Amino acid sequence: VQLVESGGGLVQPGGSLRLSCTASGATRCLGWFRQTPGKKREIVATVYFHRAHYGDFVEGRFTISKDDSTNTAYLQMNNLKPGDSATYYCVARTEGGCYIDDIHYPYWGQGTQVTVS
């Protein structure tokens, strides 16, 4: 499965961005992790059969959704903060459910940069 991401960019604090991730085949779990230099990757959000899970830092600001007809997940990010600046990676699993640890994801997108400044 190949994952193609889009939607990153530069936004001012308080602004919004929407990330997209399209998979080349059917998936069971889609989601995003993020990483900044020198820090461990952390889970942002995952979706499994329309059940969503979010990282603790999200605090209601982000919404993940999935369009099964196009194998595409969307991450709507609102009220962005400078601390949200990172490279965001789409991840996928084709079996089982979602996990909070990145080691369980065999498929990764190329990453998209989000800068809040």
Tab-separated table of C-alpha atoms in Angstrom:
chain	number	residue	atom	x	y	z
A	1	VAL	CA	0.000	0.000	0.000
A	2	GLN	CA	1.297	3.424	-0.935
A	3	LEU	CA	0.211	6.524	0.933
A	4	VAL	CA	0.142	9.957	-0.683
A	5	GLU	CA	-0.186	12.947	1.577
A	6	SER	CA	-1.081	16.541	0.918
A	7	GLY	CA	-2.215	19.645	2.721
A	8	GLY	CA	0.666	20.825	4.873
A	9	GLY	CA	1.981	24.362	4.894
A	10	LEU	CA	2.524	27.543	6.862
A	11	VAL	CA	-0.269	28.990	8.976
A	12	GLN	CA	-0.552	31.597	11.682
A	13	PRO	CA	-1.407	30.630	15.278
A	14	GLY	CA	-5.136	30.059	15.595
A	15	GLY	CA	-5.420	29.101	11.944
A	16	SER	CA	-6.518	25.862	10.302
A	17	LEU	CA	-5.140	23.280	7.920
A	18	ARG	CA	-6.528	20.091	6.452
A	19	LEU	CA	-4.286	17.147	5.697
A	20	SER	CA	-5.267	14.392	3.281
A	21	CYS	CA	-3.890	10.909	2.885
A	22	THR	CA	-4.911	8.632	0.032
A	23	ALA	CA	-4.053	4.950	0.124
A	24	SER	CA	-3.498	2.914	-3.037
A	25	GLY	CA	-5.525	0.035	-1.594
A	26	ALA	CA	-8.017	-0.812	1.100
A	27	THR	CA	-6.957	-0.184	4.671
A	28	ARG	CA	-8.349	-0.985	8.097
A	29	CYS	CA	-6.689	1.811	10.019
A	30	LEU	CA	-5.491	5.193	8.793
A	31	GLY	CA	-3.964	7.941	10.828
A	32	TRP	CA	-1.162	10.390	11.455
A	33	PHE	CA	1.909	10.608	13.617
A	34	ARG	CA	4.069	13.690	13.905
A	35	GLN	CA	7.705	14.312	14.667
A	36	THR	CA	9.989	17.247	15.356
A	37	PRO	CA	13.804	17.038	15.335
A	38	GLY	CA	15.147	15.477	18.508
A	39	LYS	CA	11.760	14.292	19.694
A	40	LYS	CA	10.046	10.925	19.589
A	41	ARG	CA	7.213	10.445	17.096
A	42	GLU	CA	3.822	10.906	18.708
A	43	ILE	CA	0.369	9.841	17.657
A	44	VAL	CA	-1.903	12.577	16.340
A	45	ALA	CA	-5.064	10.720	15.341
A	46	THR	CA	-6.245	7.399	13.960
A	47	VAL	CA	-9.532	6.176	12.517
A	48	TYR	CA	-10.828	2.592	12.423
A	49	PHE	CA	-14.276	1.957	11.002
A	50	HIS	CA	-15.083	5.598	11.706
A	51	ARG	CA	-14.014	5.306	15.340
A	52	ALA	CA	-11.437	7.956	16.071
A	53	HIS	CA	-8.633	8.180	18.588
A	54	TYR	CA	-6.604	11.314	19.303
A	55	GLY	CA	-3.375	12.140	21.024
A	56	ASP	CA	-3.765	13.838	24.396
A	57	PHE	CA	-2.417	17.136	23.096
A	58	VAL	CA	-5.241	17.472	20.536
A	59	GLU	CA	-7.787	18.637	23.141
A	60	GLY	CA	-10.686	18.770	20.688
A	61	ARG	CA	-8.913	20.871	18.059
A	62	PHE	CA	-8.491	18.181	15.377
A	63	THR	CA	-10.992	15.929	13.608
A	64	ILE	CA	-10.085	12.826	11.629
A	65	SER	CA	-12.410	11.289	9.083
A	66	LYS	CA	-12.223	8.606	6.426
A	67	ASP	CA	-13.829	8.173	3.040
A	68	ASP	CA	-13.892	4.436	2.362
A	69	SER	CA	-14.937	4.907	-1.261
A	70	THR	CA	-11.643	6.652	-2.049
A	71	ASN	CA	-9.424	5.136	0.670
A	72	THR	CA	-8.727	8.661	1.863
A	73	ALA	CA	-8.392	10.020	5.378
A	74	TYR	CA	-8.635	13.670	6.309
A	75	LEU	CA	-7.273	15.490	9.323
A	76	GLN	CA	-8.916	18.837	9.965
A	77	MET	CA	-6.714	20.843	12.310
A	78	ASN	CA	-8.153	23.963	13.918
A	79	ASN	CA	-6.798	26.474	16.423
A	80	LEU	CA	-3.260	25.511	15.544
A	81	LYS	CA	-0.477	26.422	17.950
A	82	PRO	CA	3.266	26.902	17.371
A	83	GLY	CA	3.797	23.647	19.260
A	84	ASP	CA	1.924	21.826	16.477
A	85	SER	CA	4.750	22.563	14.052
A	86	ALA	CA	6.151	19.231	12.912
A	87	THR	CA	6.384	16.803	10.052
A	88	TYR	CA	3.132	14.875	9.899
A	89	TYR	CA	3.246	11.298	8.605
A	90	CYS	CA	0.256	9.347	7.381
A	91	VAL	CA	0.223	5.719	8.519
A	92	ALA	CA	-1.863	2.696	7.647
A	93	ARG	CA	-2.605	-0.868	8.583
A	94	THR	CA	-4.395	-3.359	6.374
A	95	GLU	CA	-5.121	-5.871	9.147
A	96	GLY	CA	-6.468	-5.524	12.634
A	97	GLY	CA	-7.165	-2.208	14.306
A	98	CYS	CA	-5.260	0.917	15.203
A	99	TYR	CA	-2.440	1.164	17.723
A	100	ILE	CA	-0.934	4.072	19.596
A	101	ASP	CA	2.665	2.934	18.972
A	102	ASP	CA	4.247	3.697	15.622
A	103	ILE	CA	6.006	0.326	15.434
A	104	HIS	CA	2.689	-1.323	14.524
A	105	TYR	CA	2.303	0.580	11.250
A	106	PRO	CA	3.925	-1.028	8.208
A	107	TYR	CA	2.878	1.673	5.759
A	108	TRP	CA	4.029	5.274	5.913
A	109	GLY	CA	3.527	8.352	3.776
A	110	GLN	CA	6.310	10.674	2.701
A	111	GLY	CA	5.498	13.231	5.377
A	112	THR	CA	4.176	16.751	5.079
A	113	GLN	CA	5.466	19.788	6.921
A	114	VAL	CA	3.165	21.850	9.110
A	115	THR	CA	4.541	25.134	10.389
A	116	VAL	CA	2.586	27.364	12.744
A	117	SER	CA	4.201	30.764	13.050
